[in-house]
Amino acid sequence: MYDQPRANQSRTAMTFDQMLERVRYEGAHPTRERAEEAVRAVLAALGRRLTGEERVDLAQCLPVEAALTLTAQIPATDQLTGWGFVKDLAERTGTTPAVARWDTGAVLAVVTRLAGPDLIARILRRLPGGYALLFGQAELRRPEPAAA
């Protein structure tokens, strides 16, 4: 069942170079190399958080180089909120949380375009709170169970 290839659900085919140029534009990065650092760091961080079919489906939407960065990561067992994701990325890259948040927004804006709204909605359902804003989506409040 899992061995069967899935159809690429990407709305827009994009090469890795095109992805880097788009991230460079979105993030106002001065060079292509800086955009590539951001792409690789954010996708690696996301690869540590995302599991299951959503991980596979997202990888199929991305250019090969980006998909390899995402899937090369072993998923972590701890749960991080969106803000925790940004702080973890800042620590791993040696930047400030503000820079990590900026890079995350630029990369995930492009990922959102490639994946489409249905897959992004599925991904957000799997992740803890706070990720919707990172993907440029409204953060809707999740219903809390009533106290007994």
Short mmCIF file of C-alpha atoms in Angstrom, two decimals:
data_model
loop_
_atom_site.label_atom_id
_atom_site.label_comp_id
_atom_site.label_asym_id
_atom_site.label_seq_id
_atom_site.Cartn_x
_atom_site.Cartn_y
_atom_site.Cartn_z
CA MET A 1 0.00 0.00 0.00
CA TYR A 2 2.74 2.49 0.91
CA ASP A 3 5.01 1.31 -1.91
CA GLN A 4 2.69 2.61 -4.60
CA PRO A 5 3.73 5.94 -6.08
CA ARG A 6 1.38 8.83 -5.52
CA ALA A 7 0.43 11.37 -8.10
CA ASN A 8 2.24 14.67 -7.66
CA GLN A 9 -0.34 16.96 -6.11
CA SER A 10 1.67 20.10 -6.80
CA ARG A 11 -0.32 22.88 -8.38
CA THR A 12 2.77 24.51 -9.83
CA ALA A 13 5.82 22.61 -11.00
CA MET A 14 8.91 24.43 -9.81
CA THR A 15 12.61 23.66 -10.06
CA PHE A 16 14.86 24.01 -7.05
CA ASP A 17 16.47 27.09 -8.61
CA GLN A 18 13.05 28.66 -9.10
CA MET A 19 12.16 27.83 -5.51
CA LEU A 20 15.35 29.51 -4.29
CA GLU A 21 14.64 32.62 -6.35
CA ARG A 22 11.10 32.76 -4.99
CA VAL A 23 12.35 32.41 -1.39
CA ARG A 24 15.02 35.00 -2.10
CA TYR A 25 12.31 37.40 -3.25
CA GLU A 26 9.87 36.57 -0.42
CA GLY A 27 12.56 36.85 2.25
CA ALA A 28 14.43 39.78 0.69
CA HIS A 29 17.63 37.75 0.95
CA PRO A 30 20.68 39.45 -0.58
CA THR A 31 21.99 36.33 -2.31
CA ARG A 32 20.82 33.01 -3.70
CA GLU A 33 23.16 31.27 -1.24
CA ARG A 34 21.43 32.93 1.72
CA ALA A 35 18.04 31.85 0.35
CA GLU A 36 19.34 28.28 -0.02
CA GLU A 37 20.53 28.29 3.61
CA ALA A 38 17.06 29.36 4.68
CA VAL A 39 15.33 26.72 2.54
CA ARG A 40 17.52 23.90 3.79
CA ALA A 41 17.28 24.94 7.46
CA VAL A 42 13.50 25.44 7.47
CA LEU A 43 12.74 22.26 5.52
CA ALA A 44 15.06 20.23 7.77
CA ALA A 45 13.28 21.66 10.82
CA LEU A 46 9.89 20.87 9.29
CA GLY A 47 11.10 17.37 8.45
CA ARG A 48 11.77 16.82 12.16
CA ARG A 49 8.17 17.75 12.98
CA LEU A 50 6.10 16.21 10.18
CA THR A 51 5.23 12.52 9.91
CA GLY A 52 2.89 10.18 8.07
CA GLU A 53 1.19 10.65 4.75
CA GLU A 54 1.41 14.42 5.01
CA ARG A 55 5.21 14.19 5.04
CA VAL A 56 5.20 11.95 1.96
CA ASP A 57 2.65 14.07 0.12
CA LEU A 58 4.51 17.29 0.88
CA ALA A 59 7.79 15.79 -0.33
CA GLN A 60 6.13 14.93 -3.63
CA CYS A 61 5.08 18.55 -4.09
CA LEU A 62 8.58 19.91 -3.65
CA PRO A 63 11.54 20.00 -6.04
CA VAL A 64 13.75 16.92 -5.52
CA GLU A 65 16.51 18.75 -3.64
CA ALA A 66 14.00 20.28 -1.24
CA ALA A 67 12.18 16.97 -0.79
CA LEU A 68 15.46 15.25 0.10
CA THR A 69 16.19 17.86 2.75
CA LEU A 70 12.71 17.39 4.25
CA THR A 71 12.77 13.59 4.26
CA ALA A 72 16.39 13.16 5.38
CA GLN A 73 15.36 14.17 8.89
CA ILE A 74 14.32 11.71 11.55
CA PRO A 75 11.05 12.93 13.06
CA ALA A 76 11.40 14.11 16.66
CA THR A 77 9.28 12.62 19.40
CA ASP A 78 8.68 15.88 21.24
CA GLN A 79 5.92 18.28 20.24
CA LEU A 80 6.84 21.91 19.58
CA THR A 81 4.38 24.74 19.14
CA GLY A 82 4.92 27.11 16.24
CA TRP A 83 6.92 29.45 18.47
CA GLY A 84 8.94 26.47 19.77
CA PHE A 85 9.67 25.57 16.15
CA VAL A 86 11.05 29.08 15.52
CA LYS A 87 13.15 29.06 18.71
CA ASP A 88 14.54 25.60 17.87
CA LEU A 89 15.41 26.77 14.35
CA ALA A 90 17.16 29.86 15.75
CA GLU A 91 19.26 27.70 18.09
CA ARG A 92 20.21 25.24 15.36
CA THR A 93 21.17 27.96 12.87
CA GLY A 94 22.81 30.35 15.34
CA THR A 95 20.48 33.20 14.44
CA THR A 96 17.98 35.24 16.40
CA PRO A 97 14.35 34.17 16.72
CA ALA A 98 13.40 37.17 14.56
CA VAL A 99 15.63 35.99 11.69
CA ALA A 100 14.43 32.41 12.11
CA ARG A 101 10.80 33.58 11.98
CA TRP A 102 11.49 35.66 8.88
CA ASP A 103 13.19 32.74 7.11
CA THR A 104 10.39 30.38 8.14
CA GLY A 105 7.74 32.70 6.73
CA ALA A 106 9.59 33.13 3.43
CA VAL A 107 10.19 29.40 2.92
CA LEU A 108 6.76 28.24 4.04
CA ALA A 109 5.03 30.83 1.83
CA VAL A 110 6.59 29.09 -1.17
CA VAL A 111 5.88 25.63 0.27
CA THR A 112 2.23 26.64 0.72
CA ARG A 113 1.97 27.60 -2.96
CA LEU A 114 3.51 24.31 -4.04
CA ALA A 115 1.44 22.12 -1.71
CA GLY A 116 -1.94 23.77 -2.14
CA PRO A 117 -4.61 24.52 0.46
CA ASP A 118 -5.87 20.97 1.00
CA LEU A 119 -2.48 19.51 1.89
CA ILE A 120 -1.58 22.52 4.04
CA ALA A 121 -4.85 22.08 5.96
CA ARG A 122 -4.00 18.40 6.56
CA ILE A 123 -0.49 19.33 7.72
CA LEU A 124 -1.81 21.96 10.11
CA ARG A 125 -4.23 19.45 11.64
CA ARG A 126 -1.26 17.19 12.43
CA LEU A 127 0.94 19.87 13.99
CA PRO A 128 0.45 21.55 17.39
CA GLY A 129 -0.88 25.09 17.67
CA GLY A 130 0.99 28.05 16.27
CA TYR A 131 2.02 26.63 12.90
CA ALA A 132 -0.79 28.17 10.86
CA LEU A 133 0.73 31.64 11.14
CA LEU A 134 4.08 30.27 9.97
CA PHE A 135 2.33 29.01 6.83
CA GLY A 136 0.62 32.37 6.33
CA GLN A 137 -2.77 31.07 7.44
CA ALA A 138 -5.19 32.34 10.06
CA GLU A 139 -4.73 30.61 13.40
CA LEU A 140 -8.17 29.35 14.27
CA ARG A 141 -8.80 28.39 17.84
CA ARG A 142 -9.09 24.68 18.40
CA PRO A 143 -12.07 23.57 20.49
CA GLU A 144 -11.08 22.60 24.02
CA PRO A 145 -12.77 19.66 25.73
CA ALA A 146 -15.34 20.67 28.32
CA ALA A 147 -14.35 20.17 31.94
CA ALA A 148 -16.17 17.28 33.62
#
